[in-house]
Tab-separated table of C-alpha atoms and ligand atoms in Angstrom:
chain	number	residue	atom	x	y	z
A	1	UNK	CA	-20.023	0.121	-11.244
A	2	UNK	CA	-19.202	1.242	-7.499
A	3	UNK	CA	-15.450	1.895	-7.403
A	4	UNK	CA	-13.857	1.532	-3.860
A	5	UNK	CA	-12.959	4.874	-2.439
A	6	UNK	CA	-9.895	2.927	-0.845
A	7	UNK	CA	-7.884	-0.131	-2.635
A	8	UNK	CA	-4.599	-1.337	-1.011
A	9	UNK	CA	-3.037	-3.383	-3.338
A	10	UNK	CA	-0.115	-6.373	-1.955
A	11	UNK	CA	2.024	-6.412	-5.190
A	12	UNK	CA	3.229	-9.678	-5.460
A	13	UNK	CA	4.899	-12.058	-7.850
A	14	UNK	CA	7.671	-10.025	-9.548
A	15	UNK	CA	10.437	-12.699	-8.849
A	16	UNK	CA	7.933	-15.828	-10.168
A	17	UNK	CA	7.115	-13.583	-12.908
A	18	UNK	CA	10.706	-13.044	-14.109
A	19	UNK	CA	11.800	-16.771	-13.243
A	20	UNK	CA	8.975	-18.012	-15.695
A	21	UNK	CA	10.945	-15.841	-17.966
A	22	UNK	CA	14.553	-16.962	-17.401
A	23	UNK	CA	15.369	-13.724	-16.387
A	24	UNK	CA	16.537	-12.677	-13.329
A	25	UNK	CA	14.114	-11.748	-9.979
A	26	UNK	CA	15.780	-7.919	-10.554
A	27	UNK	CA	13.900	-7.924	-14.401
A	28	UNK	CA	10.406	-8.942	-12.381
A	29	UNK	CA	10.872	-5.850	-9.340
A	30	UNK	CA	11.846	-3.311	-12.690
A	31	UNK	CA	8.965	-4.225	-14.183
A	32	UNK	CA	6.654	-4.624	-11.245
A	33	UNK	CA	7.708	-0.780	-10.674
A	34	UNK	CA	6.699	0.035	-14.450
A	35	UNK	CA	3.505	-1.781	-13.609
A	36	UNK	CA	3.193	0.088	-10.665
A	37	UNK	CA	3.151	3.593	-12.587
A	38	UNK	CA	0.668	2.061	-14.785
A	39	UNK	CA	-2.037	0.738	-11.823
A	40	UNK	CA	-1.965	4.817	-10.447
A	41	UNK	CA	-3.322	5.970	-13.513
A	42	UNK	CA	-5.926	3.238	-13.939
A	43	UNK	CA	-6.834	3.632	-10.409
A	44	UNK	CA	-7.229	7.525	-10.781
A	45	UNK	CA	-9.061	7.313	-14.352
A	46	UNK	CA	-11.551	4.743	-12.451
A	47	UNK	CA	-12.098	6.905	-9.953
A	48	UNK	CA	-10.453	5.341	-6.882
A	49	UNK	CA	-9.454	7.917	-4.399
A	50	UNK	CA	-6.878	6.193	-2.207
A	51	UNK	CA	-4.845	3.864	-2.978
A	52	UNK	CA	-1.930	1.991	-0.399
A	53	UNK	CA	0.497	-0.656	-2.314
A	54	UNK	CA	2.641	-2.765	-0.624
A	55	UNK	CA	6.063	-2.809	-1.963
A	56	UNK	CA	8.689	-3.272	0.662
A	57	UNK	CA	7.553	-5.311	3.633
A	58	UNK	CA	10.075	-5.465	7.280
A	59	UNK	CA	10.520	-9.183	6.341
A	60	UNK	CA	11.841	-8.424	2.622
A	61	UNK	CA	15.409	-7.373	4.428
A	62	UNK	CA	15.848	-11.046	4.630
A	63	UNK	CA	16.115	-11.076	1.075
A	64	UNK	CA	19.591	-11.861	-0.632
A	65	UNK	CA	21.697	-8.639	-0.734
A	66	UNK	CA	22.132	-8.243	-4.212
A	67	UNK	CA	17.800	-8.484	-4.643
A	68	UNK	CA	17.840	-5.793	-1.461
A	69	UNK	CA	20.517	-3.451	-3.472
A	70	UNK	CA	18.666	-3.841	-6.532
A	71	UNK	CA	15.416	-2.984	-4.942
A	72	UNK	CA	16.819	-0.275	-2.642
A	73	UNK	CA	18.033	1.894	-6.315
A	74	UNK	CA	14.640	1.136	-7.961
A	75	UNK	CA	12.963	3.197	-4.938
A	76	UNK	CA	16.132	5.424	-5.215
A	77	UNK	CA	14.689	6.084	-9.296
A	78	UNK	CA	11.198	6.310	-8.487
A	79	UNK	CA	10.984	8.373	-5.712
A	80	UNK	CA	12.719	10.519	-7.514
A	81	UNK	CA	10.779	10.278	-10.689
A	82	UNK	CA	8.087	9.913	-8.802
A	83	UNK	CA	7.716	14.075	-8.452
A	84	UNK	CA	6.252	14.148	-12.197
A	85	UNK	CA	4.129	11.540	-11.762
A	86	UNK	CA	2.715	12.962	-8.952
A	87	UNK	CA	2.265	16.596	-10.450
A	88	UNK	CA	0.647	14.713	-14.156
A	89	UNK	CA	-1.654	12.511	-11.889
A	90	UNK	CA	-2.514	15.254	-9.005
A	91	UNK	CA	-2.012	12.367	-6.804
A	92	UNK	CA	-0.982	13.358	-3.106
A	93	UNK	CA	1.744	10.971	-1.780
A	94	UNK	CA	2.837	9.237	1.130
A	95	UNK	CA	5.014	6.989	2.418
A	96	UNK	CA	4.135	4.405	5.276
A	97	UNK	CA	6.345	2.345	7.265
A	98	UNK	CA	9.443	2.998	8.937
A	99	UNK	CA	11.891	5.603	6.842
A	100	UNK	CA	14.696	6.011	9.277
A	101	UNK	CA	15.687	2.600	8.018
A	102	UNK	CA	16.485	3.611	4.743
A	103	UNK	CA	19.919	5.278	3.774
A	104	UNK	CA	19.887	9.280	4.099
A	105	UNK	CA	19.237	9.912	0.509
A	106	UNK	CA	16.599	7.769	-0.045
A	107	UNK	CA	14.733	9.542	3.475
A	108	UNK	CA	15.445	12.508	1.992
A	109	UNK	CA	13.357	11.832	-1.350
A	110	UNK	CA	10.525	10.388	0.407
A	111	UNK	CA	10.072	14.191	2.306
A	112	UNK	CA	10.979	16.222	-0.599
A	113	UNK	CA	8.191	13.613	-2.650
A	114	UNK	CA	5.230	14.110	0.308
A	115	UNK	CA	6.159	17.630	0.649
A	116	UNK	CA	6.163	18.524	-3.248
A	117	UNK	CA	2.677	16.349	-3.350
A	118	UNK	CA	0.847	17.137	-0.415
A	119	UNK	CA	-0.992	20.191	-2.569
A	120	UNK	CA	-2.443	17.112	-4.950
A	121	UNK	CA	-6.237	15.426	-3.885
A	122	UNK	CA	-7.268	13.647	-6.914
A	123	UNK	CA	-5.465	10.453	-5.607
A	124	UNK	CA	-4.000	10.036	-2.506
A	125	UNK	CA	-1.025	7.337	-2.924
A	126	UNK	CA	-0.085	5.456	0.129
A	127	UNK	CA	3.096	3.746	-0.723
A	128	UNK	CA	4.435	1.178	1.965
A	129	UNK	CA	8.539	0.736	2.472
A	130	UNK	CA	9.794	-0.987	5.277
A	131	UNK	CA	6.396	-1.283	6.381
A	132	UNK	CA	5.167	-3.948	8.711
A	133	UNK	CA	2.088	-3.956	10.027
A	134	UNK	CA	2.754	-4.968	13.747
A	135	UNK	CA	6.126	-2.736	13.560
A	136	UNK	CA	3.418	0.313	12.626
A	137	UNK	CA	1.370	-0.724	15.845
A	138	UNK	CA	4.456	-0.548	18.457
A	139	UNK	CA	5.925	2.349	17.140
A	140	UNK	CA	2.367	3.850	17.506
A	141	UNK	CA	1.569	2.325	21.019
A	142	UNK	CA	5.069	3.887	21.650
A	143	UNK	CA	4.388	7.085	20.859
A	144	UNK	CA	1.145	6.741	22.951
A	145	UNK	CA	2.406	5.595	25.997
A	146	UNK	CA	4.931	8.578	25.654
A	147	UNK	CA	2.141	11.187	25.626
A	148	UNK	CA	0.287	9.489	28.535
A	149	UNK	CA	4.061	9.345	30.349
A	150	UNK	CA	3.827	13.417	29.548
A	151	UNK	CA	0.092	13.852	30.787
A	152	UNK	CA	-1.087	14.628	27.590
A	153	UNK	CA	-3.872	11.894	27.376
A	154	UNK	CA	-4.804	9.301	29.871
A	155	UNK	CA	-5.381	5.448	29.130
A	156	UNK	CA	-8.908	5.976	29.105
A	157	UNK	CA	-8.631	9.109	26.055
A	158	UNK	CA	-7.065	5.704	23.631
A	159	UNK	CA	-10.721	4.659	21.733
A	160	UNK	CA	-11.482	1.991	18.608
A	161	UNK	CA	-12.494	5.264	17.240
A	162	UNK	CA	-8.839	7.387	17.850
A	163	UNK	CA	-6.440	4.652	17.824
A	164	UNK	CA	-5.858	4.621	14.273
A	165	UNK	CA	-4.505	7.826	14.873
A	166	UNK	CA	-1.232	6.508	16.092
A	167	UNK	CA	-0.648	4.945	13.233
A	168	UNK	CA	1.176	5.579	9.880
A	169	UNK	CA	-1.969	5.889	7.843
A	170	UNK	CA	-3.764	8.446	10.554
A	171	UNK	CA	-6.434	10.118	8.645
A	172	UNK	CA	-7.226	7.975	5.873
A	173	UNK	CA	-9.983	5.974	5.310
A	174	UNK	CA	-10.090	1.593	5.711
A	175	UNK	CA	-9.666	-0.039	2.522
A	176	UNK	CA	-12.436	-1.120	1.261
A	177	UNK	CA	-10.709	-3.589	-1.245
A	178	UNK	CA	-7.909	-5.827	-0.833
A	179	UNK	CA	-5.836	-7.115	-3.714
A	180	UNK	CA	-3.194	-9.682	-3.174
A	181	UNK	CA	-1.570	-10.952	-7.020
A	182	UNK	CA	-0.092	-13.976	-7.578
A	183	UNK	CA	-1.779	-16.709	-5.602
A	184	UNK	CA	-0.471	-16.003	-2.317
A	185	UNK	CA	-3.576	-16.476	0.565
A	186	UNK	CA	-2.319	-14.501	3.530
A	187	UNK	CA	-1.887	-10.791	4.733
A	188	UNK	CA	1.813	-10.570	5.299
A	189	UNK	CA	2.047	-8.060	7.948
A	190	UNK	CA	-0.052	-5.789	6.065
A	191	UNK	CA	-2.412	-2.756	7.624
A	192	UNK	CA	-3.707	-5.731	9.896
A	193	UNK	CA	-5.407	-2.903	12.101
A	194	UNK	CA	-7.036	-1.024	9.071
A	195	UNK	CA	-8.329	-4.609	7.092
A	196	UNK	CA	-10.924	-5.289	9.779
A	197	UNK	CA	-13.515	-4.954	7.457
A	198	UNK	CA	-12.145	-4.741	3.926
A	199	UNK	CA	-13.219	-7.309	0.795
A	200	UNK	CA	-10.392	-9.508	-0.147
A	201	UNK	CA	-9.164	-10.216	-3.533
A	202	UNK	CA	-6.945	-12.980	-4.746
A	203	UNK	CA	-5.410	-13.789	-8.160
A	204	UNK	CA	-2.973	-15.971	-9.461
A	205	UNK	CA	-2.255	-12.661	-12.207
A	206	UNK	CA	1.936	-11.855	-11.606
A	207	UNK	CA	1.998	-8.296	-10.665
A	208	UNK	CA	3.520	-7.287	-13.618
A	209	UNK	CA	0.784	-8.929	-15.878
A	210	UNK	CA	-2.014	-7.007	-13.715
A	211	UNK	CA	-3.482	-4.850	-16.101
A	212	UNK	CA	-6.457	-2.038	-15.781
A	213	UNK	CA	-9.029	-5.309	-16.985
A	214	UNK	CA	-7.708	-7.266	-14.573
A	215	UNK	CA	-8.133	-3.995	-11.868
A	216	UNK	CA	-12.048	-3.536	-13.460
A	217	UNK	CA	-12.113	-8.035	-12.841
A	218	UNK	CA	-11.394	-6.944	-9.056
A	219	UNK	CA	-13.748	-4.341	-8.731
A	220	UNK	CA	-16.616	-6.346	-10.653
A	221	UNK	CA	-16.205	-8.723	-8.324
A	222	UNK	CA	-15.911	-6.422	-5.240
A	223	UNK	CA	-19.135	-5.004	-6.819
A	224	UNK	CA	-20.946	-8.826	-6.301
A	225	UNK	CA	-20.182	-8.448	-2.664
A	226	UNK	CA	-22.542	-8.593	0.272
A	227	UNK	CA	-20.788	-6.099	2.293
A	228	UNK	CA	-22.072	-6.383	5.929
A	229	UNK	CA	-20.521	-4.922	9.363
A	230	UNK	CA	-21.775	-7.526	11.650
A	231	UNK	CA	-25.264	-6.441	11.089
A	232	UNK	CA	-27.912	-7.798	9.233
A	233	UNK	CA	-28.429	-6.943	5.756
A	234	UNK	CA	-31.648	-4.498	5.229
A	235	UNK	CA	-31.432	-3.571	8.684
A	236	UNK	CA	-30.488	-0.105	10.345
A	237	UNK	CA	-26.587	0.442	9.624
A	238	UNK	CA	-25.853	-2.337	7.269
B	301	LIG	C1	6.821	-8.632	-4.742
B	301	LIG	O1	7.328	-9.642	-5.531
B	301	LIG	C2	7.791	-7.498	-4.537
B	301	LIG	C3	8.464	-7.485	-3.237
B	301	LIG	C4	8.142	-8.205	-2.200
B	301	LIG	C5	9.574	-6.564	-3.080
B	301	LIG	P1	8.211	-10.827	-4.921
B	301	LIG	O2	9.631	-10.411	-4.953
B	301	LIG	O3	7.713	-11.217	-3.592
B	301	LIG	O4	7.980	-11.972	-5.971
B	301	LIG	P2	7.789	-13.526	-5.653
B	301	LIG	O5	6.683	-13.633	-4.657
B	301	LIG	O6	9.086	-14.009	-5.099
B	301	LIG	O7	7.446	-14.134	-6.959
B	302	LIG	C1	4.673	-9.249	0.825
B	302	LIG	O1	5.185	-10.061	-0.157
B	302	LIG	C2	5.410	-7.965	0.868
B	302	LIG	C3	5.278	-7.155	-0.332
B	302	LIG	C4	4.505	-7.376	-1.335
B	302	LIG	C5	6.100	-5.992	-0.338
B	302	LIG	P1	6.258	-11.195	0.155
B	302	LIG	O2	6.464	-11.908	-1.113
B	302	LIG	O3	7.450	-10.628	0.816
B	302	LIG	O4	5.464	-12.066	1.222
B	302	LIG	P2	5.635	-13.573	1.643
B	302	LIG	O5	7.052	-13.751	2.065
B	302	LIG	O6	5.290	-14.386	0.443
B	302	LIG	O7	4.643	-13.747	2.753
B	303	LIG	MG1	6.421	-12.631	-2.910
């Protein structure tokens, strides 16, 4: 089986998964977290290199307050616990999307987390809070138009090849894989820049309920995939 080097994963379905339940949407987000735990160490023992999970998008704000509190001490517990699972899994971490949003405390355990990790290369975890994907583009065309504004680069130095530079995920490979649980058919704001090419996966699988076979089901099918880059297949570059 080839294993993407590079699965992003849109976690979705805690609340449906917990209504279905009669519990509350707050059960579905603890366990979606659990879950989430879980998915790293499948990913790593399948040999996946990077993985990016979406778990906090710039539209979930919107969200009633009590579901925002509730989410905003789950990342306060993992984060935090979130250290050990780094060191056991050797996984390097990092958080995309914008921090300064988040209270002081919670900043404060995403640096101490990407700090502690950055030694770690056997999985590099991209974990997105407060990200949105066109929010990730201004700040980055911000930034860019601040270092022409200083001389540093001129509009012509901005390339296809260097503009993903500017953005939260500089450095890392595209995803190869998408995986979007829970029936949903539609991006969401997410890494619209770095998707260009990726495979997309859908299921109608909660995220809680998605398992390490229903990871392999994913990759099986990624595997069945005529992946092509506008060329045509057999050809030079394709
Ligand atoms: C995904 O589950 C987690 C977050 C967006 C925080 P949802 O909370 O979106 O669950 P559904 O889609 O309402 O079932
Ligand atoms: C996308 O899920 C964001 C995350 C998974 C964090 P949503 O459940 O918020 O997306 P929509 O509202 O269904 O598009
Ligand atoms: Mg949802």
């Amino acid at each position: 089986m080839n294993v993407p080097r590079h699965i992003a994963i849109i976690l979705d379905g805690n609340g449906r998964w917990a209504k279905k339940k009669g519990m509350p949407r707050g059960y579905g987000h603890i366990k979606g977290c659990e879950n989430l735990e879980k998915v790293c160490e499948y990913a790593r023992e399948l040999g996946v290199k990077y993985l990016t999970v979406y778990a906090f998008s710039t539209e979930n704000w919107k969200r009633s307050r009590d579901e925002v509190e509730g989410l905003m001490k789950l990342f306060r517990d993992y984060l935090k616990k979130c250290i050990k699972i780094s060191e056991k899994w050797q996984m390097k971490v990092r958080v995309i999307g914008e921090i300064s949003a988040f209270d002081q405390d919670i900043q404060d355990s995403v640096r101490k987390l990407e700090e502690f990790s950055s030694q770690f290369e056997e999985l590099h975890f991209q974990l997105a809070l407060n990200y949105g994907s066109r929010n990730e583009i201004v700040r980055g065309v911000r930034n860019l138009l601040v270092k022409c504004q200083d001389g540093e680069i001129t509009p012509e130095d901005v390339t296809e090849e260097n503009f993903g530079d500017y953005l939260d995920t500089a450095g890392l490979p595209d995803p190869d894989l998408l995986i979007r649980t829970s029936g949903e058919l539609r991006l969401s704001n997410f890494l619209l820049w770095q998707l260009a090419y990726t495979e997309f996966y859908f299921t109608d699988v909660h995220w809680p309920d998605f398992n390490r076979e229903e990871l392999v089901k994913a990759i099986e099918q990624y595997n069945r995939r005529d992946r092509r880059y506008g060329g045509i297949k057999g050809e030079k570059n394709v």
